[in-house]
GROMACS .gro file of C-alpha atoms in nm:
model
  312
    1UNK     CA    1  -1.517  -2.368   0.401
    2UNK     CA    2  -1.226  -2.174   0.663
    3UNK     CA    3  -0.987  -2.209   0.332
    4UNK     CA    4  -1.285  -1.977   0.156
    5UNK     CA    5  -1.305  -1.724   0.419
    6UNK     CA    6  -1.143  -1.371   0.338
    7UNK     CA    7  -1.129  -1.111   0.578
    8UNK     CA    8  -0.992  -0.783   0.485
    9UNK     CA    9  -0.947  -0.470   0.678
   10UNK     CA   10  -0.992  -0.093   0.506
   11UNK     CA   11  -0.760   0.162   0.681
   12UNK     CA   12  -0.690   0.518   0.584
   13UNK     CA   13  -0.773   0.873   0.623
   14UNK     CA   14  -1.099   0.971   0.690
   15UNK     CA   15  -1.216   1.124   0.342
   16UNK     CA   16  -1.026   0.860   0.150
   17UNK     CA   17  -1.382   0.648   0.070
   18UNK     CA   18  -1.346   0.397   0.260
   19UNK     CA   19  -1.669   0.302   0.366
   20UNK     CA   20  -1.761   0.386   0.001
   21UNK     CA   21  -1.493   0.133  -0.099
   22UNK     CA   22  -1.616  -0.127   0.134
   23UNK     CA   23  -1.981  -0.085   0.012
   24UNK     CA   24  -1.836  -0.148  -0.362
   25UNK     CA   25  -1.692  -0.454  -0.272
   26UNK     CA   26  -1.994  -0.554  -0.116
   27UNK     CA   27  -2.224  -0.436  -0.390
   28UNK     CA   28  -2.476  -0.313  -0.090
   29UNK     CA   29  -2.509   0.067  -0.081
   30UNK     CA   30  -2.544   0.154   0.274
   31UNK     CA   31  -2.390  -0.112   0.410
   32UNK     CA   32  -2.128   0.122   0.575
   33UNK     CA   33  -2.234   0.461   0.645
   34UNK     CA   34  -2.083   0.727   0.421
   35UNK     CA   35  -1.940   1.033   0.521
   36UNK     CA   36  -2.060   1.288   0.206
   37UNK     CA   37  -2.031   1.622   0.315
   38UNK     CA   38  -2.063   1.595   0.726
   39UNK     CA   39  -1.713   1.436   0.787
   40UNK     CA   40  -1.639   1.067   0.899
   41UNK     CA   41  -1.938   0.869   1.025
   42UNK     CA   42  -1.771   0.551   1.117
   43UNK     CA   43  -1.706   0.586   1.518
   44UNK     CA   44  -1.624   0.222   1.556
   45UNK     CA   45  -1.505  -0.070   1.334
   46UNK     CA   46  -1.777  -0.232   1.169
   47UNK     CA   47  -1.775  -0.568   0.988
   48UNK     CA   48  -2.013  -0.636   0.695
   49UNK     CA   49  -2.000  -0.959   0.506
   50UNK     CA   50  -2.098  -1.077   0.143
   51UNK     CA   51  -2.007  -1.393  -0.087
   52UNK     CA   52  -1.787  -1.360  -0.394
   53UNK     CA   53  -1.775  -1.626  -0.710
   54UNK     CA   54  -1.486  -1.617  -0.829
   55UNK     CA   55  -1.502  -1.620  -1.236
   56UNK     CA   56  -1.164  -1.772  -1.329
   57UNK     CA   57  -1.169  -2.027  -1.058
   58UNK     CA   58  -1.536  -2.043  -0.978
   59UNK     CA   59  -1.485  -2.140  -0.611
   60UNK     CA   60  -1.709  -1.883  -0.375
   61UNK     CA   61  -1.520  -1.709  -0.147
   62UNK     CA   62  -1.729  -1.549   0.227
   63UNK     CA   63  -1.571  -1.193   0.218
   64UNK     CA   64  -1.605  -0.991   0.523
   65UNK     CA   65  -1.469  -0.639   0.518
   66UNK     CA   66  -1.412  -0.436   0.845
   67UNK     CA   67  -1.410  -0.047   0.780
   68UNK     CA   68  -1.233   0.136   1.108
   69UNK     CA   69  -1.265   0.483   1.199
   70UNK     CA   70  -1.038   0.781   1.085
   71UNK     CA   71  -0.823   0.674   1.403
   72UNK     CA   72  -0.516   0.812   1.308
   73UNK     CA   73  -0.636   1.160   1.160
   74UNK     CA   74  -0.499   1.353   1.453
   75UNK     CA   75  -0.768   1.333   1.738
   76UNK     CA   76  -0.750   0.979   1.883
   77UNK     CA   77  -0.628   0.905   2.222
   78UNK     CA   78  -0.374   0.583   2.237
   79UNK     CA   79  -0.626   0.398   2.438
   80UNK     CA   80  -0.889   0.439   2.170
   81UNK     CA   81  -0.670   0.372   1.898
   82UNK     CA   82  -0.599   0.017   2.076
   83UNK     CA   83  -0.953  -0.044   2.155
   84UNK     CA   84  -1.057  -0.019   1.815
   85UNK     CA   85  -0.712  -0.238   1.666
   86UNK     CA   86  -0.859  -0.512   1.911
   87UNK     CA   87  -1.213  -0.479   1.820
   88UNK     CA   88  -1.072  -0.527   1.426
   89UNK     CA   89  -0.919  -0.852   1.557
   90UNK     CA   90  -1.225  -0.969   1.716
   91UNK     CA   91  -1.407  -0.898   1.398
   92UNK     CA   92  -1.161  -1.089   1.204
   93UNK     CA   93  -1.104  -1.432   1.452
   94UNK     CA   94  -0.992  -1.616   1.153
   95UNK     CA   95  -0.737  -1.377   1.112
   96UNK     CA   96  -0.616  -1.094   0.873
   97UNK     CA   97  -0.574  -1.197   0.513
   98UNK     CA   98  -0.532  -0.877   0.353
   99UNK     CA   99  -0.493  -0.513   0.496
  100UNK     CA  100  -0.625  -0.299   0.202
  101UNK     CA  101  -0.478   0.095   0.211
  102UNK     CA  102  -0.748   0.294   0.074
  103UNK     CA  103  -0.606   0.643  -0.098
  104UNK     CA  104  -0.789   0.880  -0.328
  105UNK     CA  105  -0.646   0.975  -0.676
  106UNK     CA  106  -0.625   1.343  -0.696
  107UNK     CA  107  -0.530   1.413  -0.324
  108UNK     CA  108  -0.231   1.431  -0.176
  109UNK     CA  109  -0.004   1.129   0.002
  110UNK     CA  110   0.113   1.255   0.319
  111UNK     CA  111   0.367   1.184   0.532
  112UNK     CA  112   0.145   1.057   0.810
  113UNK     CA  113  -0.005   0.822   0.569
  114UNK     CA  114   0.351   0.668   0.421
  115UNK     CA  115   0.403   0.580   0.780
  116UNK     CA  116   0.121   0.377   0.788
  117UNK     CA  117   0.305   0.064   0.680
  118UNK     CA  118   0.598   0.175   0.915
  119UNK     CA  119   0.388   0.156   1.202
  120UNK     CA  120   0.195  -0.136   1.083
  121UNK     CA  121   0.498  -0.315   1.064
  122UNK     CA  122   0.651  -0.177   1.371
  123UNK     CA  123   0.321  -0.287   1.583
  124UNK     CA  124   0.280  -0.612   1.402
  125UNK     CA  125   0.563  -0.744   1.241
  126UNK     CA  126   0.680  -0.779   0.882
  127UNK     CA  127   0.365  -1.073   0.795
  128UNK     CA  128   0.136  -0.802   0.841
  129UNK     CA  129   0.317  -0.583   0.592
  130UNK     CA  130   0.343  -0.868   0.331
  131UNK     CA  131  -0.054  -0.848   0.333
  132UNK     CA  132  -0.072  -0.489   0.222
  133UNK     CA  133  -0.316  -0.377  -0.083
  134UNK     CA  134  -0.358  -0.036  -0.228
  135UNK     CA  135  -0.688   0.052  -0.344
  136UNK     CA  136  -0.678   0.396  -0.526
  137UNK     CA  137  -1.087   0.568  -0.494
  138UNK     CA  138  -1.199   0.829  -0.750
  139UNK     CA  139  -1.104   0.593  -1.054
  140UNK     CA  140  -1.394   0.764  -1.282
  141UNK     CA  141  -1.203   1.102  -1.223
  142UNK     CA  142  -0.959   1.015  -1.471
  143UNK     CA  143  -1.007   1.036  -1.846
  144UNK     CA  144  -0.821   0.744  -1.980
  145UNK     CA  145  -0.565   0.450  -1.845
  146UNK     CA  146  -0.252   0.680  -2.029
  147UNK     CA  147  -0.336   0.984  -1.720
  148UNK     CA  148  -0.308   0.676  -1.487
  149UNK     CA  149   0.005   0.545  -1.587
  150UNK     CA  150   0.132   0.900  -1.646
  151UNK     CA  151   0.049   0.992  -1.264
  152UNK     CA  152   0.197   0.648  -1.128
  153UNK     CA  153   0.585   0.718  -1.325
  154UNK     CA  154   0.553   1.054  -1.184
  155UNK     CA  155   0.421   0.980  -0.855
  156UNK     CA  156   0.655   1.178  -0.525
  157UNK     CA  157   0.936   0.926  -0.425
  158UNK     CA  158   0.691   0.920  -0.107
  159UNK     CA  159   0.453   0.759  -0.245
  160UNK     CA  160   0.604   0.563  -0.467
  161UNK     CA  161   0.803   0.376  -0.160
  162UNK     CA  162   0.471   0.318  -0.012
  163UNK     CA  163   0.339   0.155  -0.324
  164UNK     CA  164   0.664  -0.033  -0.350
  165UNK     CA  165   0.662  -0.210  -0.021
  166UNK     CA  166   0.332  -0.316  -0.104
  167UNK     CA  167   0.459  -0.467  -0.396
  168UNK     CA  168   0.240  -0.252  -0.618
  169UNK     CA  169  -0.067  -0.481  -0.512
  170UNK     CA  170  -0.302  -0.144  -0.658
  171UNK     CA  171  -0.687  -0.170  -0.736
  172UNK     CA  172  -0.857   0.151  -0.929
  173UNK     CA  173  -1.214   0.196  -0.763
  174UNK     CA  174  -1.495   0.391  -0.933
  175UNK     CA  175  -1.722   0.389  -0.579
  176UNK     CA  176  -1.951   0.571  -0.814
  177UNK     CA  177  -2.035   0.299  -0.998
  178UNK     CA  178  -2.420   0.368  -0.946
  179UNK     CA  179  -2.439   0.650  -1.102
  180UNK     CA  180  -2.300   0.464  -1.445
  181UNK     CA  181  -2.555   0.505  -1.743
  182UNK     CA  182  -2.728   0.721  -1.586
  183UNK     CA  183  -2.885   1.052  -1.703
  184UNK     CA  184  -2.559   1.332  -1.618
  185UNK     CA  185  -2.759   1.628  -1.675
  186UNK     CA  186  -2.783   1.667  -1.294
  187UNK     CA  187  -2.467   1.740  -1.251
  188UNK     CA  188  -2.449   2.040  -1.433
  189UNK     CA  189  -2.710   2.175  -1.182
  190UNK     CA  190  -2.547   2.451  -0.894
  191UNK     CA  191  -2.633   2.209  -0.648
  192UNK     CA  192  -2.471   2.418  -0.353
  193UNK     CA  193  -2.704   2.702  -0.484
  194UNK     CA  194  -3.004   2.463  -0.486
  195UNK     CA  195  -2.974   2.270  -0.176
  196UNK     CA  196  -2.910   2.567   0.018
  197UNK     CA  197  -3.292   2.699  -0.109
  198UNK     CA  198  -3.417   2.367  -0.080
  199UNK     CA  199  -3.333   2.333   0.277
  200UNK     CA  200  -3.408   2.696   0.308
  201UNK     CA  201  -3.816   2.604   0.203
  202UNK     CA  202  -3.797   2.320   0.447
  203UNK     CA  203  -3.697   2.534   0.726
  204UNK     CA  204  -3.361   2.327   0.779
  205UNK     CA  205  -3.590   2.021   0.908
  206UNK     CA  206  -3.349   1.697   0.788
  207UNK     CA  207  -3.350   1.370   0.832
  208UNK     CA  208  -3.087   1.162   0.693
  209UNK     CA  209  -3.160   0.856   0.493
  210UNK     CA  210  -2.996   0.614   0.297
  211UNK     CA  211  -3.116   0.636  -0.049
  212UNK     CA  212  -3.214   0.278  -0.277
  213UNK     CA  213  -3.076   0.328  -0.591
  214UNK     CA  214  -3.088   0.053  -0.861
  215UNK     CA  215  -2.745  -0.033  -1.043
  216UNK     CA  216  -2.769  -0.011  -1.424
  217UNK     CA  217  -2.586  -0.310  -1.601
  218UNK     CA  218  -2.309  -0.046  -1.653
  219UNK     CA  219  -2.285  -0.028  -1.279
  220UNK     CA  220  -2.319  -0.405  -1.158
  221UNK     CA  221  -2.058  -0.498  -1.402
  222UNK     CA  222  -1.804  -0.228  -1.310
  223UNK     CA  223  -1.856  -0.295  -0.922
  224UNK     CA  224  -1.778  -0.670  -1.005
  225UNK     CA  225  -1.499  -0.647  -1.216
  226UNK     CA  226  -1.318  -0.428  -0.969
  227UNK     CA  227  -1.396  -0.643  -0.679
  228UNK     CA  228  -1.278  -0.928  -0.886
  229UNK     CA  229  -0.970  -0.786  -0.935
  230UNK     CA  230  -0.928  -0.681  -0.537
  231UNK     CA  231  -1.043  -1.084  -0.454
  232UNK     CA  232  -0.746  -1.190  -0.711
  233UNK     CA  233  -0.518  -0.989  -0.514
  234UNK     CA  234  -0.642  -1.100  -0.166
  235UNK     CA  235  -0.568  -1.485  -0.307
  236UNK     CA  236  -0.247  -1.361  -0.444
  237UNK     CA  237  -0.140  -1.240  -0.090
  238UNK     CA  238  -0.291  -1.562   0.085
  239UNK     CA  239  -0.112  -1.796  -0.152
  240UNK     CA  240   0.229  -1.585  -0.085
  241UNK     CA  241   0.194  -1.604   0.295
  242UNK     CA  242   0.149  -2.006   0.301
  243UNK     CA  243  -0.233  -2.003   0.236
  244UNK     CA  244  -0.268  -1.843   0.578
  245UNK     CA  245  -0.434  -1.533   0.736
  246UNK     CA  246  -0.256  -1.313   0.972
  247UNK     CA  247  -0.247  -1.357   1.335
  248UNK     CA  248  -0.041  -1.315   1.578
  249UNK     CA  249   0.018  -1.398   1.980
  250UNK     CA  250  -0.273  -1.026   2.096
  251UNK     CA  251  -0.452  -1.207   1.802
  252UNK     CA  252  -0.486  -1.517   1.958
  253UNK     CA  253  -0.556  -1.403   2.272
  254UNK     CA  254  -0.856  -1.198   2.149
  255UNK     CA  255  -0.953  -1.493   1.944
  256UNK     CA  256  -0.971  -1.716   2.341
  257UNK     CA  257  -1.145  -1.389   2.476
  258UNK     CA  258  -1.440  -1.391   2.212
  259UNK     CA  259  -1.447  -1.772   2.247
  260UNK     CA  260  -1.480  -1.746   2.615
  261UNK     CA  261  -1.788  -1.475   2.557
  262UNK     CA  262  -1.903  -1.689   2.334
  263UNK     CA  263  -1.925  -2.012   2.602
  264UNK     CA  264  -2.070  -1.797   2.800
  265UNK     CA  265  -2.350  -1.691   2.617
  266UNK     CA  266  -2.428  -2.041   2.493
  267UNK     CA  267  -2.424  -2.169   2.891
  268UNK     CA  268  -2.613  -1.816   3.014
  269UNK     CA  269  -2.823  -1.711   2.727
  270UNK     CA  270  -2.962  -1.390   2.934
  271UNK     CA  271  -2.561  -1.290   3.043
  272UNK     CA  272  -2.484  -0.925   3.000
  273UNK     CA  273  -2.175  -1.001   3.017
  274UNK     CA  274  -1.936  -0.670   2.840
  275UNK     CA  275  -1.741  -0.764   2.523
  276UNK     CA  276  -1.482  -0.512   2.673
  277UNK     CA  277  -1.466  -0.706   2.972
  278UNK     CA  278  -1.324  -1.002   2.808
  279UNK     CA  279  -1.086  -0.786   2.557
  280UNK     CA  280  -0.949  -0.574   2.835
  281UNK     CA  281  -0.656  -0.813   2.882
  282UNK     CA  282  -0.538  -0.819   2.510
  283UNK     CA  283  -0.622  -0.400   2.499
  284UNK     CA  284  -0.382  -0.365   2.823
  285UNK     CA  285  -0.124  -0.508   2.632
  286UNK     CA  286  -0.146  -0.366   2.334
  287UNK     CA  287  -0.131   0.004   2.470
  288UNK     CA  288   0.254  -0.039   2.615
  289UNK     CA  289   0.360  -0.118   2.234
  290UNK     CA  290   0.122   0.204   2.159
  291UNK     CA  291   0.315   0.403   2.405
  292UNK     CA  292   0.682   0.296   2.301
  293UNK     CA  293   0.612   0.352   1.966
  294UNK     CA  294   0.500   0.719   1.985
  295UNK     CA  295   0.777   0.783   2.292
  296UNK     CA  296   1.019   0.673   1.981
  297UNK     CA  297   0.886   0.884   1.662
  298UNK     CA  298   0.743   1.202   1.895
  299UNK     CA  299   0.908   1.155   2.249
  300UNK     CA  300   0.748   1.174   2.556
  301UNK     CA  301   0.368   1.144   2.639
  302UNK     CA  302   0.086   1.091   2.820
  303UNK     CA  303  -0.102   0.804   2.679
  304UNK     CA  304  -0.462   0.942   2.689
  305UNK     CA  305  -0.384   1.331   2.662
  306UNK     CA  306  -0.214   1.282   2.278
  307UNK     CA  307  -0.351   1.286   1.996
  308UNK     CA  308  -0.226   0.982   1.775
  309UNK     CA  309  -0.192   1.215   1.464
  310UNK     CA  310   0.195   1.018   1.390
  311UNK     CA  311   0.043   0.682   1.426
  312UNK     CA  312  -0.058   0.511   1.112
   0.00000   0.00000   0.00000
């Protein structure tokens, strides 16, 4: 069942959909928090988990998906970035088989971003590279496949590099997809206008929910043909790397850390022991490759007074 197991890690920008993306691929809305209008929500990596069939080969696949935070958006300390890079390793103990790039048609590519996969590969090697997936978000913005193909042959050089060394491994995602056959005549409504009277006549009392909405067969069939698509890619990258997932020797020291908190646990059910506590050593090394790689591309810094805004 191991040979089934895909684990796949969302990175990118915060406003780039990615816990939107990683719900879509799940088919469970509100599975990851989503950020609508109040900024980022994901504070920590989160893993969420579902089971795939795949229709060509029909073998089911587990899929777990870890979303991380907007870590590299310009307000991240080093030591938090590496917290959260080993917390996405102890998430994924089997390994890394695919890091997806999540971008958003209709916004632009910026520099900090096409050094994502420099850094990536700069922390981790070239394997980690040879795993990378583009998934492009606000797919039902455009109004036929000719304005896609149009804006990928006239794409900056910057981002077509990126795409490039990813060996154009792209996925179009309609995160959307529940609003598909649906009545549209709400969206014609001044909804700024009308929620700002709404709350208004509530006297600004809110409490966020997560709404149940039912997917038309429009929807479901959209969400799994896309995530078909992104699970073809995933195998594609797993069969090119040896049928293997990522890892690497801070990998497989995380990996003995959770297995030692996991012994634990079994032999003292009632421990309180800290996770932290057993990832410390694998964080404290980490944060030295942190720290050279910033002292290259900015110069030098403090570790915790800088803001990682250059780093992936």
């Amino acid at each position: 069942m191991s040979n089934n197991i895909r684990n796949i890690i969302l990175m990118g920008k915060t406003g780039n959909g990615k816990s939107s993306t990683g719900n879509s691929i799940l088919m469970q809305r509100g599975a990851f928090k989503e950020a609508g209008w109040f900024g980022s929500v994901t504070k920590t990596s989160e893993i969420n988990s579902t089971k795939i069939t795949d229709p060509i080969d029909h073998q089911e696949y587990s899929i777990n998906v870890i979303d991380t935070p907007g870590l590299f958006d310009g307000t991240t300390t080093l030591t938090r970035v590496s917290q959260e890079i080993v917390r996405c390793m102890a998430l994924a103990k089997e390994g890394v088989h695919a890091f997806v790039a999540v971008l958003k048609i209709g916004h632009r590519f910026s520099e900090e971003e096409a050094k994502a996969i420099d850094h990536l590969e700069e922390l981790f090697g070239p394997e980690a590279v040879d795993r990378m997936i583009v998934v492009f978000t606000n797919e039902d913005e455009l109004k036929s496949p000719e304005e896609w193909d149009h804006k990928l042959r006239t794409a900056p050089p910057l981002l077509r590099n990126f795409l490039g060394r990813c060996h154009n491994r792209i996925v179009l995602f309609n995160n959307n997809a529940y609003e598909l056959g649906k009545d549209k005549a709400r969206s014609h409504i001044d909804f700024q206008a009308f929620l700002a009277g709404f709350l208004h006549r509530c006297c600004n009392r809110i409490v966020l929910c997560d709404e149940e909405a039912e997917l038309t067969a429009e929807g479901k069939a959209k969400l799994e043909r896309q995530r078909w698509e992104l699970l073809r890619l995933v195998n594609h990258v797993v069969s090119e790397n040896g049928g293997k997932a990522y890892t690497s020797d801070i990998f497989e020291k995380v990996k003995d850390a959770v297995e030692n908190q996991e012994q634990v646990l079994k032999t003292n059910p009632t421990s309180e022991t800290d996770g932290n506590e057993f990832l410390k050593p694998a964080m404290d090394e980490l944060l030295p490759r942190l720290l050279s790689l910033f002292v290259t591309k900015v110069g030098p810094v403090v570790a915790d007074k800088i803001p990682c805004c250059s780093i992936m």
